[in-house]
Every structure is written in structure tokens, then in C-alpha cells.
PDB file of C-alpha atoms in Angstrom:
ATOM      1  CA  MET D  78     250.312 108.896 179.251  1.00  0.00           C
ATOM      2  CA  ARG D  79     248.198 111.233 179.127  1.00  0.00           C
ATOM      3  CA  ILE D  80     244.578 111.009 177.133  1.00  0.00           C
ATOM      4  CA  ILE D  81     243.166 113.206 175.183  1.00  0.00           C
ATOM      5  CA  GLY D  82     239.782 113.958 173.112  1.00  0.00           C
ATOM      6  CA  GLU D  83     236.966 112.315 172.599  1.00  0.00           C
ATOM      7  CA  ASN D  84     238.448 109.401 173.879  1.00  0.00           C
ATOM      8  CA  TYR D  85     239.033 111.166 176.628  1.00  0.00           C
ATOM      9  CA  ARG D  86     235.936 112.800 177.542  1.00  0.00           C
ATOM     10  CA  ALA D  87     233.809 108.768 176.822  1.00  0.00           C
ATOM     11  CA  ARG D  88     235.797 107.582 179.478  1.00  0.00           C
ATOM     12  CA  ASN D  89     235.708 110.367 182.037  1.00  0.00           C
ATOM     13  CA  MET D  90     233.400 110.059 185.150  1.00  0.00           C
ATOM     14  CA  ASP D  91     231.528 112.749 186.498  1.00  0.00           C
ATOM     15  CA  ALA D  92     231.112 114.614 189.724  1.00  0.00           C
ATOM     16  CA  THR D  93     229.089 112.679 191.605  1.00  0.00           C
ATOM     17  CA  ASP D  94     231.712 109.927 190.815  1.00  0.00           C
ATOM     18  CA  GLU D  95     233.570 112.282 192.066  1.00  0.00           C
ATOM     19  CA  MET D  96     232.036 112.484 195.009  1.00  0.00           C
ATOM     20  CA  ILE D  97     232.249 108.669 195.406  1.00  0.00           C
ATOM     21  CA  LEU D  98     235.810 108.223 195.012  1.00  0.00           C
ATOM     22  CA  LYS D  99     236.640 110.736 197.336  1.00  0.00           C
ATOM     23  CA  ALA D 100     234.450 109.435 200.476  1.00  0.00           C
ATOM     24  CA  THR D 101     235.631 105.464 199.630  1.00  0.00           C
ATOM     25  CA  GLN D 102     239.626 106.380 198.926  1.00  0.00           C
ATOM     26  CA  ASP D 103     240.859 106.052 202.704  1.00  0.00           C
ATOM     27  CA  GLY D 104     238.547 103.472 203.498  1.00  0.00           C
ATOM     28  CA  ILE D 105     234.757 101.764 203.826  1.00  0.00           C
ATOM     29  CA  SER D 106     234.249 100.902 207.101  1.00  0.00           C
ATOM     30  CA  LEU D 107     234.019  97.509 208.256  1.00  0.00           C
ATOM     31  CA  GLN D 108     230.225  97.629 208.576  1.00  0.00           C
ATOM     32  CA  GLY D 109     227.146  95.554 207.082  1.00  0.00           C
ATOM     33  CA  SER D 110     226.400  97.492 204.630  1.00  0.00           C
ATOM     34  CA  PRO D 111     229.366 100.061 204.539  1.00  0.00           C
ATOM     35  CA  PHE D 112     227.962 102.091 201.492  1.00  0.00           C
ATOM     36  CA  ARG D 113     224.929 103.516 203.197  1.00  0.00           C
ATOM     37  CA  ASP D 114     226.310 106.395 204.670  1.00  0.00           C
ATOM     38  CA  ILE D 115     227.426 108.309 201.276  1.00  0.00           C
ATOM     39  CA  ALA D 116     224.752 106.496 199.595  1.00  0.00           C
ATOM     40  CA  GLU D 117     222.615 108.679 201.855  1.00  0.00           C
ATOM     41  CA  ARG D 118     224.961 111.981 201.392  1.00  0.00           C
ATOM     42  CA  LEU D 119     225.080 111.728 198.097  1.00  0.00           C
ATOM     43  CA  GLY D 120     221.329 111.828 197.549  1.00  0.00           C
ATOM     44  CA  LEU D 121     221.733 108.015 195.743  1.00  0.00           C
ATOM     45  CA  THR D 122     220.477 104.095 196.029  1.00  0.00           C
ATOM     46  CA  GLU D 123     223.342 102.358 198.520  1.00  0.00           C
ATOM     47  CA  ASP D 124     222.394 100.019 194.144  1.00  0.00           C
ATOM     48  CA  GLU D 125     223.511 103.199 192.000  1.00  0.00           C
ATOM     49  CA  VAL D 126     226.714 103.422 194.605  1.00  0.00           C
ATOM     50  CA  VAL D 127     227.367 100.184 193.728  1.00  0.00           C
ATOM     51  CA  GLU D 128     227.070 100.969 190.141  1.00  0.00           C
ATOM     52  CA  ARG D 129     228.712 103.344 189.391  1.00  0.00           C
ATOM     53  CA  ILE D 130     232.017 101.884 191.420  1.00  0.00           C
ATOM     54  CA  ARG D 131     231.532  98.781 189.429  1.00  0.00           C
ATOM     55  CA  LEU D 132     231.742 100.641 185.665  1.00  0.00           C
ATOM     56  CA  MET D 133     234.261 103.078 187.199  1.00  0.00           C
ATOM     57  CA  LYS D 134     235.874 100.024 187.882  1.00  0.00           C
ATOM     58  CA  GLU D 135     235.184  98.746 184.115  1.00  0.00           C
ATOM     59  CA  LYS D 136     236.100 102.377 182.792  1.00  0.00           C
ATOM     60  CA  GLY D 137     239.251 102.078 183.942  1.00  0.00           C
ATOM     61  CA  ILE D 138     238.923 105.239 186.066  1.00  0.00           C
ATOM     62  CA  ILE D 139     239.820 102.816 189.326  1.00  0.00           C
ATOM     63  CA  ARG D 140     242.064  99.403 188.856  1.00  0.00           C
ATOM     64  CA  ARG D 141     240.483  98.413 191.530  1.00  0.00           C
ATOM     65  CA  PHE D 142     238.525  97.732 194.294  1.00  0.00           C
ATOM     66  CA  GLY D 143     240.000  96.510 196.841  1.00  0.00           C
ATOM     67  CA  ALA D 144     242.006  96.338 199.921  1.00  0.00           C
ATOM     68  CA  SER D 145     245.153  97.575 200.200  1.00  0.00           C
ATOM     69  CA  ILE D 146     247.495  95.351 201.812  1.00  0.00           C
ATOM     70  CA  GLY D 147     249.840  96.692 204.716  1.00  0.00           C
ATOM     71  CA  HIS D 148     252.737  93.889 203.467  1.00  0.00           C
ATOM     72  CA  ARG D 149     255.070  94.782 205.890  1.00  0.00           C
ATOM     73  CA  ASP D 150     252.850  93.962 208.917  1.00  0.00           C
ATOM     74  CA  ILE D 151     252.022  90.168 207.480  1.00  0.00           C
ATOM     75  CA  GLY D 152     256.016  89.737 206.962  1.00  0.00           C
ATOM     76  CA  ILE D 153     256.418  90.711 203.425  1.00  0.00           C
ATOM     77  CA  LEU D 154     259.642  92.656 204.071  1.00  0.00           C
ATOM     78  CA  ALA D 155     261.389  92.964 201.288  1.00  0.00           C
ATOM     79  CA  ASN D 156     260.514  95.458 198.505  1.00  0.00           C
ATOM     80  CA  ALA D 157     262.761  95.438 195.370  1.00  0.00           C
ATOM     81  CA  MET D 158     263.556  97.492 192.669  1.00  0.00           C
ATOM     82  CA  CYS D 159     264.972  95.809 189.497  1.00  0.00           C
ATOM     83  CA  ILE D 160     266.417  98.397 187.253  1.00  0.00           C
ATOM     84  CA  TRP D 161     267.792  96.745 183.868  1.00  0.00           C
ATOM     85  CA  ASN D 162     269.999  98.521 180.460  1.00  0.00           C
ATOM     86  CA  VAL D 163     267.762  96.781 178.225  1.00  0.00           C
ATOM     87  CA  PRO D 164     268.824  97.506 174.336  1.00  0.00           C
ATOM     88  CA  GLU D 165     265.944 100.180 172.628  1.00  0.00           C
ATOM     89  CA  GLU D 166     264.402  97.294 169.982  1.00  0.00           C
ATOM     90  CA  ARG D 167     263.880  95.247 172.837  1.00  0.00           C
ATOM     91  CA  VAL D 168     262.491  97.062 175.109  1.00  0.00           C
ATOM     92  CA  GLU D 169     258.184  95.754 173.853  1.00  0.00           C
ATOM     93  CA  ASP D 170     259.455  92.500 173.462  1.00  0.00           C
ATOM     94  CA  VAL D 171     261.965  91.834 177.392  1.00  0.00           C
ATOM     95  CA  GLY D 172     258.990  94.705 178.703  1.00  0.00           C
ATOM     96  CA  ARG D 173     256.264  92.136 177.707  1.00  0.00           C
ATOM     97  CA  ILE D 174     258.497  89.127 179.425  1.00  0.00           C
ATOM     98  CA  MET D 175     258.949  91.270 182.957  1.00  0.00           C
ATOM     99  CA  ALA D 176     255.523  91.446 183.196  1.00  0.00           C
ATOM    100  CA  SER D 177     254.593  87.975 183.114  1.00  0.00           C
ATOM    101  CA  PHE D 178     256.176  87.095 185.860  1.00  0.00           C
ATOM    102  CA  PRO D 179     253.337  86.700 188.934  1.00  0.00           C
ATOM    103  CA  GLU D 180     256.195  88.324 190.922  1.00  0.00           C
ATOM    104  CA  VAL D 181     256.437  91.652 189.031  1.00  0.00           C
ATOM    105  CA  THR D 182     253.941  93.962 190.524  1.00  0.00           C
ATOM    106  CA  HIS D 183     254.745  96.818 188.514  1.00  0.00           C
ATOM    107  CA  CYS D 184     256.795  96.934 184.782  1.00  0.00           C
ATOM    108  CA  TYR D 185     257.453 100.279 183.070  1.00  0.00           C
ATOM    109  CA  GLU D 186     259.284 101.373 180.632  1.00  0.00           C
ATOM    110  CA  ARG D 187     261.526 105.042 181.879  1.00  0.00           C
ATOM    111  CA  PRO D 188     263.347 107.303 179.433  1.00  0.00           C
ATOM    112  CA  ARG D 189     267.414 107.386 179.837  1.00  0.00           C
ATOM    113  CA  ARG D 190     269.066 110.508 181.372  1.00  0.00           C
ATOM    114  CA  SER D 191     272.754 111.438 181.194  1.00  0.00           C
ATOM    115  CA  GLY D 192     274.580 108.649 183.630  1.00  0.00           C
ATOM    116  CA  TRP D 193     272.146 107.185 184.065  1.00  0.00           C
ATOM    117  CA  GLU D 194     271.422 104.070 181.863  1.00  0.00           C
ATOM    118  CA  TYR D 195     268.799 102.031 183.239  1.00  0.00           C
ATOM    119  CA  ASN D 196     265.799 102.195 180.618  1.00  0.00           C
ATOM    120  CA  LEU D 197     262.705  99.511 182.759  1.00  0.00           C
ATOM    121  CA  PHE D 198     262.107  99.044 186.096  1.00  0.00           C
ATOM    122  CA  THR D 199     260.180  96.177 188.015  1.00  0.00           C
ATOM    123  CA  MET D 200     259.008  95.773 191.078  1.00  0.00           C
ATOM    124  CA  VAL D 201     258.998  93.020 193.296  1.00  0.00           C
ATOM    125  CA  HIS D 202     257.427  92.012 196.540  1.00  0.00           C
ATOM    126  CA  SER D 203     258.548  89.356 198.494  1.00  0.00           C
ATOM    127  CA  TYR D 204     259.553  87.863 201.529  1.00  0.00           C
ATOM    128  CA  THR D 205     262.916  87.770 201.771  1.00  0.00           C
ATOM    129  CA  ARG D 206     265.125  89.602 199.916  1.00  0.00           C
ATOM    130  CA  SER D 207     267.358  86.673 198.172  1.00  0.00           C
ATOM    131  CA  ASP D 208     264.008  85.723 197.158  1.00  0.00           C
ATOM    132  CA  CYS D 209     264.209  89.107 195.536  1.00  0.00           C
ATOM    133  CA  GLU D 210     267.491  88.554 193.795  1.00  0.00           C
ATOM    134  CA  GLU D 211     266.346  84.907 192.985  1.00  0.00           C
ATOM    135  CA  VAL D 212     263.264  86.165 190.698  1.00  0.00           C
ATOM    136  CA  ALA D 213     265.399  88.844 189.276  1.00  0.00           C
ATOM    137  CA  ALA D 214     268.017  85.500 188.355  1.00  0.00           C
ATOM    138  CA  ARG D 215     265.697  84.189 186.602  1.00  0.00           C
ATOM    139  CA  ILE D 216     264.453  87.353 184.771  1.00  0.00           C
ATOM    140  CA  SER D 217     267.485  87.868 183.867  1.00  0.00           C
ATOM    141  CA  GLN D 218     267.891  84.313 182.767  1.00  0.00           C
ATOM    142  CA  SER D 219     264.851  84.674 180.317  1.00  0.00           C
ATOM    143  CA  THR D 220     265.388  87.298 179.022  1.00  0.00           C
ATOM    144  CA  GLY D 221     269.267  87.229 178.514  1.00  0.00           C
ATOM    145  CA  ILE D 222     269.376  91.259 180.125  1.00  0.00           C
ATOM    146  CA  GLU D 223     272.607  91.331 182.726  1.00  0.00           C
ATOM    147  CA  ASP D 224     272.692  94.582 183.068  1.00  0.00           C
ATOM    148  CA  TYR D 225     270.891  95.003 186.237  1.00  0.00           C
ATOM    149  CA  ARG D 226     270.319  96.215 189.530  1.00  0.00           C
ATOM    150  CA  LEU D 227     268.791  95.623 192.455  1.00  0.00           C
ATOM    151  CA  LEU D 228     267.324  98.633 195.088  1.00  0.00           C
ATOM    152  CA  PHE D 229     266.298  97.413 198.332  1.00  0.00           C
ATOM    153  CA  SER D 230     263.581 100.148 200.246  1.00  0.00           C
ATOM    154  CA  GLU D 231     265.247 100.119 203.635  1.00  0.00           C
ATOM    155  CA  ARG D 232     262.325 102.575 204.803  1.00  0.00           C
ATOM    156  CA  GLU D 233     259.648 103.154 204.006  1.00  0.00           C
ATOM    157  CA  PHE D 234     258.717 107.577 204.405  1.00  0.00           C
ATOM    158  CA  LYS D 235     255.229 107.407 203.049  1.00  0.00           C
ATOM    159  CA  LYS D 236     252.671 105.676 201.014  1.00  0.00           C
ATOM    160  CA  THR D 237     249.467 106.405 201.337  1.00  0.00           C
ATOM    161  CA  GLY D 238     248.821 105.414 196.619  1.00  0.00           C
ATOM    162  CA  VAL D 239     246.494 108.106 194.018  1.00  0.00           C
ATOM    163  CA  ARG D 240     244.262 110.061 195.760  1.00  0.00           C
ATOM    164  CA  LEU D 241     242.189 113.287 194.956  1.00  0.00           C
TER     165      LEU D 241
ATOM    166  CA  MET B 151     253.803  90.372 213.186  1.00  0.00           C
ATOM    167  CA  ILE B 152     251.055  89.141 212.585  1.00  0.00           C
ATOM    168  CA  HIS B 153     249.499  85.933 213.046  1.00  0.00           C
ATOM    169  CA  LEU B 154     247.459  84.831 210.196  1.00  0.00           C
ATOM    170  CA  ASP B 155     245.203  81.546 210.379  1.00  0.00           C
ATOM    171  CA  ASP B 156     243.982  79.957 207.135  1.00  0.00           C
ATOM    172  CA  THR B 157     241.250  81.926 206.840  1.00  0.00           C
ATOM    173  CA  ASP B 158     242.653  85.413 207.790  1.00  0.00           C
ATOM    174  CA  LYS B 159     244.617  84.463 204.664  1.00  0.00           C
ATOM    175  CA  LYS B 160     242.079  83.115 202.533  1.00  0.00           C
ATOM    176  CA  ILE B 161     240.478  86.901 203.121  1.00  0.00           C
ATOM    177  CA  LEU B 162     243.385  88.999 202.902  1.00  0.00           C
ATOM    178  CA  ASN B 163     243.391  86.916 199.231  1.00  0.00           C
ATOM    179  CA  THR B 164     240.517  87.368 197.993  1.00  0.00           C
ATOM    180  CA  ILE B 165     239.881  90.971 199.344  1.00  0.00           C
ATOM    181  CA  GLN B 166     242.909  92.386 196.749  1.00  0.00           C
ATOM    182  CA  TYR B 167     240.701  92.142 193.986  1.00  0.00           C
ATOM    183  CA  ASP B 168     237.800  89.554 194.065  1.00  0.00           C
ATOM    184  CA  PHE B 169     236.236  92.205 196.904  1.00  0.00           C
ATOM    185  CA  PRO B 170     232.501  91.340 196.122  1.00  0.00           C
ATOM    186  CA  LEU B 171     230.709  95.037 194.735  1.00  0.00           C
ATOM    187  CA  ASP B 172     227.301  94.249 196.833  1.00  0.00           C
ATOM    188  CA  VAL B 173     225.575  96.527 199.162  1.00  0.00           C
ATOM    189  CA  ARG B 174     226.065  93.886 201.284  1.00  0.00           C
ATOM    190  CA  PRO B 175     229.559  92.829 200.588  1.00  0.00           C
ATOM    191  CA  PHE B 176     230.543  91.448 203.798  1.00  0.00           C
ATOM    192  CA  LYS B 177     227.695  88.966 204.057  1.00  0.00           C
ATOM    193  CA  ARG B 178     228.214  87.833 199.882  1.00  0.00           C
ATOM    194  CA  LEU B 179     231.986  87.126 200.838  1.00  0.00           C
ATOM    195  CA  GLY B 180     230.758  85.091 203.953  1.00  0.00           C
ATOM    196  CA  GLU B 181     228.588  83.708 201.438  1.00  0.00           C
ATOM    197  CA  GLU B 182     231.735  82.963 199.234  1.00  0.00           C
ATOM    198  CA  MET B 183     233.567  81.605 202.396  1.00  0.00           C
ATOM    199  CA  GLY B 184     231.531  79.623 203.914  1.00  0.00           C
ATOM    200  CA  ILE B 185     230.972  81.878 207.316  1.00  0.00           C
ATOM    201  CA  SER B 186     228.882  84.389 208.486  1.00  0.00           C
ATOM    202  CA  GLU B 187     228.430  88.319 207.372  1.00  0.00           C
ATOM    203  CA  GLU B 188     229.753  88.882 212.057  1.00  0.00           C
ATOM    204  CA  GLU B 189     232.694  86.523 211.614  1.00  0.00           C
ATOM    205  CA  ILE B 190     234.261  88.344 208.396  1.00  0.00           C
ATOM    206  CA  ILE B 191     233.385  92.006 210.144  1.00  0.00           C
ATOM    207  CA  ARG B 192     235.213  90.271 213.117  1.00  0.00           C
ATOM    208  CA  ARG B 193     238.051  89.376 211.355  1.00  0.00           C
ATOM    209  CA  LEU B 194     238.859  92.313 209.123  1.00  0.00           C
ATOM    210  CA  GLU B 195     238.739  94.530 212.177  1.00  0.00           C
ATOM    211  CA  ARG B 196     241.047  92.939 213.316  1.00  0.00           C
ATOM    212  CA  LEU B 197     243.555  92.754 210.065  1.00  0.00           C
ATOM    213  CA  HIS B 198     242.844  96.234 210.004  1.00  0.00           C
ATOM    214  CA  ASP B 199     243.286  97.290 213.822  1.00  0.00           C
ATOM    215  CA  GLU B 200     246.762  95.319 213.308  1.00  0.00           C
ATOM    216  CA  GLY B 201     248.277  96.939 209.813  1.00  0.00           C
ATOM    217  CA  ALA B 202     247.320  93.903 207.775  1.00  0.00           C
ATOM    218  CA  VAL B 203     244.702  95.486 206.421  1.00  0.00           C
ATOM    219  CA  ARG B 204     245.558  99.513 205.529  1.00  0.00           C
ATOM    220  CA  LYS B 205     242.065 100.138 203.910  1.00  0.00           C
ATOM    221  CA  ILE B 206     239.158  98.734 201.439  1.00  0.00           C
ATOM    222  CA  GLY B 207     238.808 101.120 198.626  1.00  0.00           C
ATOM    223  CA  PRO B 208     238.910 102.046 195.187  1.00  0.00           C
ATOM    224  CA  VAL B 209     243.116 101.867 193.528  1.00  0.00           C
ATOM    225  CA  ILE B 210     242.537 105.375 191.239  1.00  0.00           C
ATOM    226  CA  ASN B 211     244.412 105.649 187.981  1.00  0.00           C
ATOM    227  CA  ARG B 212     246.273 108.803 187.881  1.00  0.00           C
ATOM    228  CA  ASN B 213     245.638 108.861 183.742  1.00  0.00           C
ATOM    229  CA  ARG B 214     242.056 107.969 184.148  1.00  0.00           C
ATOM    230  CA  VAL B 215     241.082 111.185 186.025  1.00  0.00           C
ATOM    231  CA  GLY B 216     243.458 113.744 184.001  1.00  0.00           C
ATOM    232  CA  GLY B 217     246.164 113.674 185.587  1.00  0.00           C
ATOM    233  CA  THR B 218     249.965 111.954 184.977  1.00  0.00           C
ATOM    234  CA  SER B 219     252.315 110.397 187.482  1.00  0.00           C
ATOM    235  CA  THR B 220     256.209 109.703 187.830  1.00  0.00           C
ATOM    236  CA  LEU B 221     259.053 108.629 189.489  1.00  0.00           C
ATOM    237  CA  VAL B 222     261.159 111.306 190.790  1.00  0.00           C
ATOM    238  CA  ALA B 223     265.111 109.970 192.078  1.00  0.00           C
ATOM    239  CA  VAL B 224     267.634 112.014 194.167  1.00  0.00           C
ATOM    240  CA  ASN B 225     270.934 111.977 195.897  1.00  0.00           C
ATOM    241  CA  VAL B 226     270.805 113.474 199.321  1.00  0.00           C
ATOM    242  CA  PRO B 227     273.952 113.199 201.965  1.00  0.00           C
ATOM    243  CA  GLU B 228     273.484 110.825 204.370  1.00  0.00           C
ATOM    244  CA  HIS B 229     273.153 114.087 207.183  1.00  0.00           C
ATOM    245  CA  MET B 230     269.944 115.426 204.674  1.00  0.00           C
ATOM    246  CA  ILE B 231     267.966 112.212 204.520  1.00  0.00           C
ATOM    247  CA  GLU B 232     265.532 113.131 206.982  1.00  0.00           C
ATOM    248  CA  GLU B 233     265.353 116.642 206.513  1.00  0.00           C
ATOM    249  CA  VAL B 234     264.683 115.954 202.645  1.00  0.00           C
ATOM    250  CA  ALA B 235     262.080 113.344 203.040  1.00  0.00           C
ATOM    251  CA  GLY B 236     260.463 115.720 204.901  1.00  0.00           C
ATOM    252  CA  TYR B 237     260.206 118.144 202.516  1.00  0.00           C
ATOM    253  CA  ILE B 238     258.699 115.423 200.170  1.00  0.00           C
ATOM    254  CA  ASP B 239     255.588 114.044 202.150  1.00  0.00           C
ATOM    255  CA  GLU B 240     254.440 116.796 202.435  1.00  0.00           C
ATOM    256  CA  TYR B 241     253.179 117.859 199.032  1.00  0.00           C
ATOM    257  CA  SER B 242     249.859 115.603 198.836  1.00  0.00           C
ATOM    258  CA  GLU B 243     251.080 114.602 195.328  1.00  0.00           C
ATOM    259  CA  VAL B 244     253.475 112.178 196.777  1.00  0.00           C
ATOM    260  CA  SER B 245     251.821 109.028 196.887  1.00  0.00           C
ATOM    261  CA  HIS B 246     254.795 106.397 197.824  1.00  0.00           C
ATOM    262  CA  ASN B 247     258.290 107.999 198.761  1.00  0.00           C
ATOM    263  CA  TYR B 248     261.353 105.399 199.780  1.00  0.00           C
ATOM    264  CA  LEU B 249     264.572 105.302 200.892  1.00  0.00           C
ATOM    265  CA  ARG B 250     267.076 102.867 198.712  1.00  0.00           C
ATOM    266  CA  PRO B 251     270.247 103.182 199.454  1.00  0.00           C
ATOM    267  CA  ASP B 252     272.459 103.543 196.449  1.00  0.00           C
ATOM    268  CA  LYS B 253     273.455 106.235 193.866  1.00  0.00           C
ATOM    269  CA  TYR B 254     270.726 107.929 193.775  1.00  0.00           C
ATOM    270  CA  ASN B 255     269.156 106.626 197.168  1.00  0.00           C
ATOM    271  CA  ILE B 256     265.865 108.345 197.587  1.00  0.00           C
ATOM    272  CA  TRP B 257     262.860 107.793 195.015  1.00  0.00           C
ATOM    273  CA  PHE B 258     259.660 109.104 195.372  1.00  0.00           C
ATOM    274  CA  THR B 259     256.777 108.833 192.876  1.00  0.00           C
ATOM    275  CA  LEU B 260     254.489 111.541 191.967  1.00  0.00           C
ATOM    276  CA  SER B 261     250.651 111.662 190.982  1.00  0.00           C
ATOM    277  CA  ALA B 262     249.582 115.523 189.733  1.00  0.00           C
ATOM    278  CA  SER B 263     246.464 116.839 187.902  1.00  0.00           C
ATOM    279  CA  SER B 264     249.059 118.201 185.702  1.00  0.00           C
ATOM    280  CA  GLU B 265     252.859 117.861 184.301  1.00  0.00           C
ATOM    281  CA  GLU B 266     253.427 121.999 185.028  1.00  0.00           C
ATOM    282  CA  ARG B 267     252.428 120.896 188.365  1.00  0.00           C
ATOM    283  CA  ILE B 268     255.015 117.978 188.606  1.00  0.00           C
ATOM    284  CA  LYS B 269     257.411 120.307 187.139  1.00  0.00           C
ATOM    285  CA  GLU B 270     256.160 123.133 189.661  1.00  0.00           C
ATOM    286  CA  ILE B 271     257.275 120.635 192.673  1.00  0.00           C
ATOM    287  CA  LEU B 272     260.247 119.212 191.640  1.00  0.00           C
ATOM    288  CA  GLU B 273     261.308 123.014 191.543  1.00  0.00           C
ATOM    289  CA  GLU B 274     259.953 123.881 194.679  1.00  0.00           C
ATOM    290  CA  LEU B 275     261.702 121.335 195.996  1.00  0.00           C
ATOM    291  CA  THR B 276     265.313 121.966 194.569  1.00  0.00           C
ATOM    292  CA  ARG B 277     264.848 125.812 195.586  1.00  0.00           C
ATOM    293  CA  LYS B 278     264.215 124.543 199.434  1.00  0.00           C
ATOM    294  CA  THR B 279     266.979 121.573 199.041  1.00  0.00           C
ATOM    295  CA  GLY B 280     269.645 122.713 196.802  1.00  0.00           C
ATOM    296  CA  LEU B 281     269.322 119.297 195.600  1.00  0.00           C
ATOM    297  CA  GLU B 282     269.226 118.303 191.923  1.00  0.00           C
ATOM    298  CA  PHE B 283     266.171 115.677 191.131  1.00  0.00           C
ATOM    299  CA  MET B 284     265.850 113.348 188.378  1.00  0.00           C
ATOM    300  CA  ASN B 285     262.432 113.160 187.204  1.00  0.00           C
ATOM    301  CA  LEU B 286     261.724 109.661 184.743  1.00  0.00           C
ATOM    302  CA  PRO B 287     258.019 109.457 183.621  1.00  0.00           C
ATOM    303  CA  THR B 288     256.334 106.386 182.136  1.00  0.00           C
ATOM    304  CA  VAL B 289     257.757 105.951 178.862  1.00  0.00           C
ATOM    305  CA  ARG B 290     255.621 102.526 178.272  1.00  0.00           C
ATOM    306  CA  LEU B 291     253.664 101.270 180.419  1.00  0.00           C
ATOM    307  CA  PHE B 292     253.853  97.210 180.791  1.00  0.00           C
ATOM    308  CA  LYS B 293     252.343  96.013 184.007  1.00  0.00           C
ATOM    309  CA  ILE B 294     250.599  97.180 186.830  1.00  0.00           C
ATOM    310  CA  GLY B 295     248.532  94.811 189.163  1.00  0.00           C
ATOM    311  CA  VAL B 296     249.904  94.920 192.994  1.00  0.00           C
ATOM    312  CA  ARG B 297     249.144  91.548 194.379  1.00  0.00           C
ATOM    313  CA  PHE B 298     249.924  89.839 197.244  1.00  0.00           C
ATOM    314  CA  ASN B 299     250.182  85.973 197.656  1.00  0.00           C
ATOM    315  CA  ILE B 300     250.148  85.253 201.072  1.00  0.00           C
ATOM    316  CA  LYS B 301     251.252  82.615 202.510  1.00  0.00           C
TER     317      LYS B 301
END
């Protein structure tokens, strides 16, 4: 998952971009001109700050710029990590099908380990555990993968997102 | 639990992915939704204070800022859960950490500047806890797109 060589450099950011990310990663202020202070500190105009954020989004340096939701606080209490044992030759195909479910927020292939045969991971968030179970059952049906488990989170020790 | 009216829900569903990149983002948002900038800000302040909105900011793509990330699992005996979770949370590289009762019961994501740093953190954790950590780096990414459909 590392991007190297020319491709990486072309998509990389400069020191000003990095300062903008550091200044906004904990959230912009909830006031009319939230980028004004940042712009002043960095010696830029507000338009330049916004344009740089837009470009970082376009380049894929940031996945999105927007709100992180406290999903538990608004009642989306169930959060299941569904783990699937998928035959090697079907991973590409099955991964795409799983990713197409709107309820699936993350879908990754990960390595098998000794005593650990699950190689596809999907995250499902919903209002209740039974909602999550129902989504997993539908995924199982449409992919034909029957060896799977749901791991529900019982406690959140930490959630900060990626930080610089 | 937080009470949300239809306008709150509409705001929450919009600002996850369609937050306007503008020097006056709340004004733009208000124009799109037919309400004033002041009302948008007032509602967002409440949603933030009560926990529905954790923050409005960038979701950084670790792989594009010169780093790497992984998922780690560990089987922690019941009486050590608090202690081990505490050791894990101390690292700024840990972005998520959950208790998920199963064969492996603590699951966390690590996002670091290099694979060497990840190895170093896992070795330190093993030294501190005597436990074995299962490192499951991404082989292929099919989807990442957290979006809550608030009903």
C-alpha cells in the first residue's frame, strides 16, 4: 500500500499543505470565516487556503473534507467487523461485491495467519446489531461465502482518525 | 441520546461528504438548504457540543502522505484489558481501538510513518504486556467511505 517513485512525488504535498492539514485536522472553528485565522498565520489568503484543500482532495491526499459523526451519540450504536474466509481465486470478485453494499463502509483484503483463516474484512455500522446481522446475511447470500463471523464492538477505547 | 429534527438530519447527511469548500462554508451551506448562516452555525454548535459532530476537517489518506497503516489484533485475558488498552492508546499512531469479544478481543488500527515504526510499536507492546500481537496489513483496499445515513 505504499506509493513510491515519481507517482508519489507528483501526488505529494508541500510544507504549506502540511501546515493546513495540521491546522484543520482537529476541526475548523464554527464561525462565519473559519479559514481566516489559518490564512493569516500562514500568510495566505482565505481563497488560497480553500483552493489548497480542494487540490489535496483532488490529489487524494485527503479522502474528504467534512464532518466526522459521533455515530454512537446519535444512536447508531452497532458497529460490526465482519470477517470472511474467501478462497484466493474469488477475492477480487467477492471484494467488489461486498464494497458495493452501501452499508459496508470499509472493505479490505488482509493476510491469513496461522490459526487465522479470515482474509476479507468489512465494517458495517447500523442502528442495531440485528440490522448488522441482516446485512451480513445478505452479503453472504449474494457472494456465496458462508464462513464468516461478526465481531461487535463493545467498547471504544480510542477513535481519533489519522493524524499528522 | 441527542434529539435531531429533520433539519439537523439534513445538515448531518450533507456535511459528511458535501461540505462546501468555500471561504464562507456555512453561508453556502445555508443557501443550499434555504436557511441562514446564523442558524446553520447555531445548529452545528449544538450538534458539536452534544457529540453528534466530532469535528469538521480533513480525513487524511495515510498512504498518500508517506506512511502506512495496519490492523492489529491481540487476545487479552479479561483482567488485563484495561491495562493493555491503556498501553495501546498511548501511541499517537493508534487511530482506532475497540474491544470486540472473540478469539482476539482487542482490535486497533495503526497509522505510522513507516513499516519499521509499526514493527517497533508492536515489539514495545509485546515487551510491556507479554502478549503476541497479530499484524494484518492491507493487501488490497476495496472500499473506504464511512458515511452514516442518519434517519
